[in-house]
Amino acid sequence: MTLTTSLRDRLAAVVGPEHVRDDPGTLEAYARDATPLHRGAADAVCFPADTAQVQRVVKIARAERIPLVVRGAGTNLCGATVPQLGGIVLVMTRMARLIELDPGNMSAVVQPGMVTATLAEEAAAHGLLYPPDPGSRTTSTIGGNVGTCAGGLRGLKYGVTRDYVLGCEAVLGTGEVLRYGGKVVKNVAGFDLARLLCGSEGTLAILTELTLRLVPAPLASGVGLAYFSRLKEAGAAVSRVLASGILPATLEFLDSTCLRTVEEFAGIGLRADAGALLVFGQDGTPEVVAADLERIAVACRAEGAIEARVARDETEATALLEARRAALPSLSRLAPLTILEDATVPRSRLAEMVERIEEIAVRHGLLIGTFGHAGDGNLHPTCVVDPAHPGVVERVETAFSEIFDAALELGGTITGEHGVGLAKRAHLESQLGRAQIELLRRIKLAFDPDGILNPGKLAS
Amino acid sequence: MSERSIFEPELLDRCISCGFCLPACPTYGLTGVEASSPRGRINLMRALQEGTLPDDDPTALEESSFCLGCRACEPVCPAGVRYGELLETWRDHSWKGRRRSPMLRLLLWSTAQTWRVRLMGLRRHARRRLGTGPSLMLGCFERALFPSVSRAAAALVPGASISSHQGCCGALHAHNGERERGRRLAVQLGYDLPGTILTTSGGCAAHLGSVLGGDRVFELSEWLGEHPPAVTPSRPRLRVAVQDSCHLRNGMGIWREARTLLAEVAEVVELPSASACCGAAGTYALLRPRDSRRILDAKLDEIRAADVDYVVTLNPGCLRQLQSGLRRRRLRTRAIHLAEVLS
């Protein structure tokens, strides 16, 4: 499909000629997002400035029956913004305004292109916190976060993006503008459309405005660490901590492969010989933080931790969180191709799941390091390979297929926070079943009868 | 279409496309278009390597030139992509023959031979001196434009040797599509200036160090950090702000030293964008004056708000860029090199 001059002109008439690009170089830059192995080829890239422009672009796409792929910063890890069927990539980064920050109602109204970290800073300036903190928060946009229902390190205590969307404005595939919810915490008038759109990956509507819930910023925060000789003990420690009535703000783990790799690369003084590292954090009043961190350390020792203590000072605290964040980049340096997944299980089955992943990795002769959010059972098994070796990509795919099956067997999900997109589309039915897939398609038809919004993704 | 070997595959593979570089990139900040970001440019390089884009693709050519080469993407990259090296290779491959502007060809020609560089310093050439300390590098355009910087540096490092027989370090060439010549000129300079080389230019330090080794090459603030000069506090106490040198900060990780040194003599105010490129970017200000000014404009707003006495630079290109910008805006703030403040 190529973009006819008249269509290009029609898009230019809506957003202005300087905000439509169809040169091969620009199309190349929008052919991918942060997902490895997935690539598309758009016909045009379009940068709207307001809801009215989005509406008019949707109407053009509908009239021409061409795909419309909405995109923020393109940091998603499921191929949700790859234009694999061509069409128009609709980039929302020009719509990045903070419309209102309302401390009295503890809410913010933002345009979808606003960068997550920018909103967090704006909230912090008013003594408020926007809790969802996906790894890409310095780059990712709020619209993208809502589109994929992004998670992050604070999931256990604060929940994920869906817990903070109070309302939205969105353009449906028909071109109609939907306004739902607002600055109210309680609202049962009709279906919860904000929750439905959260995680819909641009397949139901184009988000053009979001009303988000904020919470009071905690006065203090702190972190601690615990090393275990086996990951199983770390898993047991997590259960013990939660059973003791503490809800930590952060509870992250690294397995032995990650520990070794991070230490080799970053050299921050981690015990590379340990079987697992648990990094825990708490926020609240200074007294609560100090008491909770100590109690978590005690719980870890009770489960056989080799070493468990509160970070000595700010420097060590920073280094610990750094170590967790360095897991992915450190692994990625071992080989040209890095594939990161996010299978998730009930937290009580975490250790079991890691053992299953290790067994699968050995059986397929692959190097898979696992790190992730121990508090919410969200694992990030990460496989590093050289795709130049014949058959290796197929082996990785088989291994991950088995990992997804294992997660489902243990009562979990194939994806906790990255999304389905293109990357996990083939596995979705094994989790949801035929009937639910059909229901999802009928819902999609109600929002987007002509199937122009991000076709071929998620359940469509 | 077949895979070619323009870039080292390992350097391209290292990018995991996470996009963490986007907010750090000044040109992405201007356009908001992915192709003007480091990740987007790496995808353009991949397309050239794969042959999916031809060498003369206008967007690829434009982006290879629009990039400032400031390397602000490197410190924020979790995967450790060596973007500066990729950019040098890209320009080396793509900027052949007539794709270089006459202005750029003149700049590269005028600095390619030692005698031409010496000519620039003729009018006010530095006094020769034989010392026991490091050899002071006089620079190429710096010789003609800012000879006082070298004189100030010589005063701060009493044992420094000064020789007029020295050419360009080749950074200019390496950054503008002549990698091999850039390397040869650095080797030549290493031969002309034996032992430790001291430079007042962050950009030259990064290039020279990458060829001769970091243990032989010192930038002035790096050197003075280890060999503190005797300084007297300004009276009345001056308020100064630092403009980092991009390659010094992003390539060599040096930025604290200048602030520590300045705190001895003045009150140091941190500009929000101190670490961001001022738009000089080597030859960029001459080759793309409009874009260069757009990059500088936001910084000038910050300087006006901070209302400092001096903006202190660590590179002659930044000094020239800020001087002309401040003059254009008629601000009371003056731009000055670190050596001149301290001496």
mmCIF file of C-alpha atoms in Angstrom, chain B residues 13 40 61-62 83 112 119 146 149 151 155 163 200 245 307:
data_model
loop_
_atom_site.group_PDB
_atom_site.id
_atom_site.type_symbol
_atom_site.label_atom_id
_atom_site.label_comp_id
_atom_site.label_asym_id
_atom_site.label_seq_id
_atom_site.Cartn_x
_atom_site.Cartn_y
_atom_site.Cartn_z
ATOM 1 C CA ASP B 13 23.790 -4.601 18.051
ATOM 2 C CA GLY B 40 16.112 6.664 15.340
ATOM 3 C CA LEU B 61 22.085 12.403 5.040
ATOM 4 C CA GLU B 62 20.209 15.225 6.734
ATOM 5 C CA TYR B 83 27.193 6.496 19.723
ATOM 6 C CA ALA B 112 45.125 19.558 7.832
ATOM 7 C CA LEU B 119 49.932 30.563 10.180
ATOM 8 C CA PHE B 146 41.660 33.125 21.760
ATOM 9 C CA VAL B 149 43.380 31.346 26.855
ATOM 10 C CA ARG B 151 48.571 32.416 27.946
ATOM 11 C CA ALA B 155 50.385 30.966 33.877
ATOM 12 C CA SER B 163 56.242 24.834 21.345
ATOM 13 C CA THR B 200 42.309 23.837 27.066
ATOM 14 C CA SER B 245 32.095 20.732 27.262
ATOM 15 C CA ASP B 307 21.987 36.905 35.748
#
